[in-house]
Short mmCIF file of C-alpha atoms and ligand atoms in Angstrom, two decimals:
data_model
loop_
_atom_site.label_atom_id
_atom_site.label_comp_id
_atom_site.label_asym_id
_atom_site.label_seq_id
_atom_site.Cartn_x
_atom_site.Cartn_y
_atom_site.Cartn_z
CA MET K 1 -20.34 79.53 13.54
CA SER K 2 -20.96 83.29 14.74
CA GLY K 3 -20.40 85.34 18.06
CA PRO K 4 -17.64 85.65 19.90
CA GLY K 5 -14.68 83.28 19.24
CA ALA K 6 -15.70 82.36 16.41
CA PRO K 7 -12.62 82.35 13.78
CA SER K 8 -11.85 84.65 11.57
CA VAL K 9 -9.05 83.50 8.53
CA PRO K 10 -7.05 85.59 6.13
CA VAL K 11 -8.60 84.57 2.13
CA LEU K 12 -7.19 85.10 -0.93
CA GLU K 13 -10.45 83.73 -2.99
CA VAL K 14 -13.47 81.75 -2.98
CA PHE K 15 -14.56 80.36 -6.52
CA SER K 16 -16.38 77.76 -8.39
CA SER K 17 -14.02 75.89 -10.74
CA PHE K 18 -12.96 71.88 -12.20
CA GLN K 19 -10.61 70.25 -9.85
CA GLY K 20 -7.34 70.60 -12.07
CA GLU K 21 -5.13 68.13 -9.57
CA GLY K 22 -4.83 64.76 -8.83
CA PRO K 23 -7.53 61.55 -8.78
CA ARG K 24 -10.60 63.97 -8.44
CA VAL K 25 -9.74 65.60 -11.55
CA GLY K 26 -12.48 67.51 -13.45
CA GLU K 27 -14.64 67.52 -10.26
CA ARG K 28 -16.74 70.44 -9.76
CA GLN K 29 -15.72 71.93 -6.57
CA VAL K 30 -16.01 75.57 -4.43
CA PHE K 31 -12.00 76.39 -4.05
CA VAL K 32 -11.46 78.08 -0.81
CA ARG K 33 -8.17 79.62 -1.09
CA LEU K 34 -6.72 80.85 1.89
CA ALA K 35 -3.83 83.38 2.21
CA ARG K 36 -0.50 82.92 3.69
CA CYS K 37 2.50 80.14 2.76
CA ASP K 38 5.62 79.54 5.08
CA LEU K 39 7.26 77.80 2.15
CA ARG K 40 8.45 79.05 -1.07
CA CYS K 41 8.08 76.67 -3.55
CA ALA K 42 10.36 77.62 -6.93
CA PHE K 43 7.14 76.63 -9.22
CA CYS K 44 4.88 78.16 -6.75
CA ASP K 45 1.84 79.18 -9.03
CA THR K 46 0.15 81.05 -6.35
CA PRO K 47 2.47 83.99 -4.67
CA GLU K 48 -0.04 86.25 -4.57
CA SER K 49 -1.02 83.96 -1.49
CA TYR K 50 2.05 84.93 0.50
CA PRO K 51 0.51 88.09 2.08
CA THR K 52 -2.68 88.91 3.46
CA PRO K 53 -4.67 91.15 1.17
CA ASP K 54 -6.97 93.69 2.68
CA THR K 55 -9.85 92.16 0.74
CA ALA K 56 -10.55 88.68 -0.02
CA ARG K 57 -12.07 87.78 -3.97
CA VAL K 58 -15.64 85.88 -3.67
CA GLN K 59 -17.30 84.76 -6.45
CA VAL K 60 -20.81 85.48 -6.23
CA ALA K 61 -22.50 82.82 -8.43
CA PRO K 62 -21.02 79.79 -10.28
CA ASP K 63 -21.33 80.64 -13.89
CA ASP K 64 -20.59 84.09 -13.78
CA GLU K 65 -17.07 86.22 -13.25
CA GLY K 66 -18.59 88.36 -10.86
CA ASP K 67 -17.21 89.42 -7.65
CA GLU K 68 -17.59 90.46 -3.82
CA HIS K 69 -14.52 91.93 -2.06
CA PRO K 70 -15.09 91.64 1.89
CA ALA K 71 -12.44 92.76 4.00
CA ASN K 72 -9.82 90.34 5.62
CA PRO K 73 -9.80 88.52 7.91
CA MET K 74 -13.47 86.94 7.02
CA PRO K 75 -15.52 85.41 9.64
CA VAL K 76 -15.63 81.66 9.34
CA ALA K 77 -19.56 82.41 9.23
CA ASP K 78 -19.11 84.48 6.82
CA LEU K 79 -16.71 82.32 4.08
CA VAL K 80 -19.36 79.29 5.14
CA ALA K 81 -22.61 81.64 3.64
CA ALA K 82 -20.20 82.31 0.70
CA VAL K 83 -20.10 78.80 -0.30
CA ALA K 84 -23.43 78.14 0.58
CA ARG K 85 -24.29 80.81 -2.07
CA LEU K 86 -22.11 79.47 -4.79
CA ASP K 87 -23.22 76.35 -4.68
CA ARG K 88 -26.34 76.73 -6.58
CA PRO K 89 -27.89 74.69 -7.76
CA ARG K 90 -27.19 72.77 -4.58
CA GLY K 91 -25.51 69.81 -5.20
CA LEU K 92 -23.68 71.31 -8.38
CA HIS K 93 -20.06 70.86 -6.56
CA ARG K 94 -19.20 67.64 -5.36
CA ALA K 95 -16.63 69.46 -2.87
CA ALA K 96 -14.98 71.81 -1.48
CA SER K 97 -11.40 72.18 -1.39
CA ILE K 98 -9.76 73.90 1.18
CA THR K 99 -6.11 74.96 -0.41
CA GLY K 100 -3.62 78.01 -0.16
CA GLY K 101 -1.32 78.87 0.22
CA GLU K 102 -0.61 76.82 3.03
CA PRO K 103 -4.27 76.21 4.88
CA LEU K 104 -2.39 74.58 7.97
CA LEU K 105 -1.61 77.94 9.13
CA HIS K 106 -4.93 78.56 10.14
CA PRO K 107 -6.14 75.24 11.76
CA LYS K 108 -8.44 76.56 13.94
CA ALA K 109 -10.66 78.35 11.14
CA VAL K 110 -10.13 74.88 9.05
CA ALA K 111 -11.57 73.02 11.89
CA ALA K 112 -14.82 74.96 12.36
CA LEU K 113 -14.84 75.30 8.68
CA GLY K 114 -15.05 71.36 7.73
CA PRO K 115 -18.08 70.43 9.62
CA ALA K 116 -20.00 73.84 8.39
CA LEU K 117 -19.18 72.71 4.68
CA ARG K 118 -19.64 69.16 5.31
CA ALA K 119 -23.32 70.32 6.86
CA LEU K 120 -23.93 71.79 3.36
CA GLY K 121 -23.64 68.72 1.93
CA LEU K 122 -20.11 69.05 0.06
CA ARG K 123 -16.95 66.32 1.10
CA VAL K 124 -14.39 68.60 2.68
CA HIS K 125 -10.90 68.11 0.75
CA LEU K 126 -7.47 69.57 2.36
CA GLU K 127 -4.66 70.57 -0.17
CA THR K 128 -1.30 70.86 2.16
CA GLY K 129 2.13 71.07 1.46
CA GLY K 130 2.12 67.84 4.41
CA HIS K 131 4.67 69.76 6.27
CA ARG K 132 2.69 70.67 9.53
CA PRO K 133 1.73 67.41 11.13
CA GLY K 134 0.81 68.93 14.68
CA ALA K 135 -1.98 71.46 12.79
CA LEU K 136 -2.58 68.75 10.41
CA ALA K 137 -3.93 66.84 13.59
CA GLN K 138 -5.70 69.79 14.76
CA VAL K 139 -8.01 69.50 11.91
CA LEU K 140 -8.02 65.69 11.05
CA ASP K 141 -11.52 65.13 12.21
CA ALA K 142 -12.89 68.21 10.16
CA ILE K 143 -11.84 67.03 6.97
CA ASP K 144 -12.91 64.19 4.85
CA GLU K 145 -9.78 63.71 2.41
CA ALA K 146 -6.55 65.46 1.73
CA THR K 147 -3.98 65.36 -0.70
CA PRO K 148 -0.28 66.23 0.79
CA ASP K 149 2.47 67.27 -1.03
CA LEU K 150 6.00 65.06 -1.36
CA LYS K 151 8.33 68.61 -2.10
CA LEU K 152 11.13 67.38 -3.86
CA GLU K 153 14.17 68.99 -3.76
CA SER K 154 14.88 69.17 -7.48
CA ALA K 155 11.69 70.71 -8.10
CA CYS K 156 11.05 72.76 -5.32
CA GLY K 157 14.31 74.37 -4.76
CA VAL K 158 14.56 73.67 -1.30
CA PRO K 159 15.31 70.46 1.14
CA THR K 160 12.30 67.92 1.00
CA PRO K 161 11.09 67.93 4.84
CA TRP K 162 10.96 64.36 5.10
CA GLU K 163 10.43 63.87 8.62
CA ALA K 164 7.33 66.48 8.70
CA HIS K 165 6.04 64.41 5.58
CA ARG K 166 6.46 60.95 7.51
CA GLU K 167 4.71 62.39 10.44
CA SER K 168 1.61 63.88 8.34
CA TYR K 169 1.82 60.76 6.09
CA ARG K 170 1.11 58.20 9.20
CA MET K 171 -1.72 60.45 10.52
CA LEU K 172 -3.59 60.39 7.17
CA GLU K 173 -3.21 57.06 6.28
CA ALA K 174 -4.21 55.96 10.25
CA ALA K 175 -7.41 57.89 9.45
CA ARG K 176 -7.57 56.66 6.08
CA LYS K 177 -7.94 60.00 5.16
CA ALA K 178 -4.96 60.47 1.80
CA LEU K 179 -6.80 60.79 -1.24
CA ALA K 180 -3.19 60.80 -3.09
CA VAL K 181 0.22 61.78 -2.40
CA LYS K 182 1.20 64.23 -4.75
CA ALA K 183 4.82 65.21 -6.10
CA VAL K 184 5.80 68.00 -8.56
CA VAL K 185 8.65 66.59 -11.05
CA ALA K 186 10.82 68.74 -13.59
CA ALA K 187 13.84 68.25 -16.25
CA THR K 188 16.09 68.11 -13.04
CA THR K 189 14.35 65.69 -11.14
CA PRO K 190 16.63 62.58 -11.17
CA VAL K 191 15.56 59.07 -11.05
CA ALA K 192 16.89 58.15 -7.66
CA GLU K 193 14.97 61.16 -6.03
CA VAL K 194 11.56 59.87 -7.43
CA ALA K 195 12.46 56.16 -6.60
CA ARG K 196 13.14 57.74 -2.85
CA ALA K 197 10.15 59.52 -2.80
CA ALA K 198 8.06 56.39 -4.12
CA ALA K 199 9.35 53.94 -1.91
CA PHE K 200 9.11 56.68 0.99
CA ALA K 201 4.87 57.51 -0.26
CA ALA K 202 4.43 53.20 -0.34
CA ALA K 203 6.05 52.89 3.35
CA HIS K 204 3.75 55.88 5.10
CA VAL K 205 0.72 55.87 3.50
CA PRO K 206 0.23 52.77 1.23
CA SER K 207 -3.29 53.30 0.39
CA ALA K 208 -2.90 56.35 -1.46
CA PRO K 209 -1.85 57.02 -5.39
CA LEU K 210 1.43 58.82 -5.89
CA VAL K 211 0.41 61.18 -8.51
CA LEU K 212 3.69 62.87 -10.29
CA GLN K 213 2.54 66.19 -11.59
CA PRO K 214 5.10 67.78 -14.61
CA LEU K 215 5.95 70.86 -13.36
CA THR K 216 3.77 73.86 -15.77
CA GLY K 217 6.64 76.13 -17.12
CA LYS K 218 7.17 79.66 -15.03
CA GLU K 219 10.16 81.95 -14.88
CA GLY K 220 12.81 80.74 -12.30
CA ALA K 221 11.49 77.31 -11.83
CA PRO K 222 13.31 74.50 -13.31
CA PRO K 223 11.97 73.18 -17.00
CA PRO K 224 9.08 70.99 -17.17
CA PRO K 225 10.16 67.43 -17.66
CA SER K 226 9.92 65.88 -21.32
CA ALA K 227 7.55 63.28 -21.95
CA ALA K 228 10.54 60.72 -22.00
CA TRP K 229 11.97 61.99 -18.76
CA LEU K 230 8.39 61.63 -17.48
CA LEU K 231 8.29 57.82 -18.77
CA HIS K 232 11.69 57.12 -17.28
CA LEU K 233 10.20 58.89 -13.86
CA HIS K 234 7.01 56.69 -14.00
CA THR K 235 9.23 53.88 -14.69
CA ALA K 236 11.67 54.31 -11.39
CA ALA K 237 8.55 55.19 -9.07
CA ARG K 238 6.66 52.14 -10.35
CA ALA K 239 9.22 50.06 -8.99
CA GLU K 240 8.91 51.41 -5.56
CA HIS K 241 5.05 51.89 -5.59
CA PRO K 242 2.01 49.80 -6.41
CA ASP K 243 -0.17 53.01 -7.96
CA VAL K 244 1.41 55.82 -8.91
CA ARG K 245 0.07 58.27 -11.88
CA VAL K 246 0.94 60.89 -14.48
CA ILE K 247 -1.42 63.78 -13.82
CA PRO K 248 -0.61 67.13 -14.97
CA GLN K 249 -2.67 70.44 -13.95
CA ALA K 250 -5.76 70.04 -16.21
CA HIS K 251 -7.31 73.49 -14.80
CA LYS K 252 -4.14 75.11 -16.78
CA LEU K 253 -5.27 73.05 -19.85
CA MET K 254 -8.79 73.96 -19.69
CA GLY K 255 -7.99 77.76 -18.88
CA VAL K 256 -9.84 78.23 -15.88
CA ARG K 257 -8.65 79.18 -12.34
S1 SF4 N 301 2.94 75.36 -1.00
FE1 SF4 N 301 1.91 75.79 -2.38
S2 SF4 N 301 1.38 78.06 -1.95
FE2 SF4 N 301 3.23 77.66 -0.71
S3 SF4 N 301 4.97 78.39 -1.94
FE3 SF4 N 301 5.10 76.24 -2.48
S4 SF4 N 301 3.46 76.13 -4.21
FE4 SF4 N 301 3.46 78.16 -3.47
#
């Protein structure tokens, strides 16, 4: 897409790595991390995405640390070209993951980006906080799958947006595009909260597994759950949901982005 009216979007980084979260953990993907977020989760590991940086960081070759730094906002056409350049040899990556920040702050750009990435032969994955159903409706046809969060207050430090989650999940379920619902859990997460969340996910997005992701230690965030507490949380969730998995952030174990 190019020419007048073609969207531009603030980008933090474009890079090749392994998917570190959820059911597709270990899959090689191109990550398109868009800038800006309207949430402030206590455990956030990408606070650098909150402002719009003057320039994006765009990896040039998949096995190389070399970056380019184009000015922001980037035209979607340039972003697609950067992804195509990175997917060499063609097909090295199974998918492109549009992440953030919160990518649904830029629905027009995501709606343009999705089909162009698909045309490169990539499955289009969207990672979202699951709290912007109006924007999700605008991009639903442009994505192949999404992993919405379920923001637990005990881990995030802010009230769970139940109504927005409900709308988002129902929309993804109707389109059969929910890959998983992800809930970050902490040592402070009560059993009752995780049970409520599991029942909620089972009711509104029954086709998707619920992934409990143990919080990774971070200053200012609640402490990570112990192994024993994770087992308790899983037992409580499993009583309400047919498919509950515990998957840690594997990219951090591997030391990749
Ligand atoms: S939604 Fe994601 S990027 Fe935004 S504050 Fe929460 S963890 Fe950070």
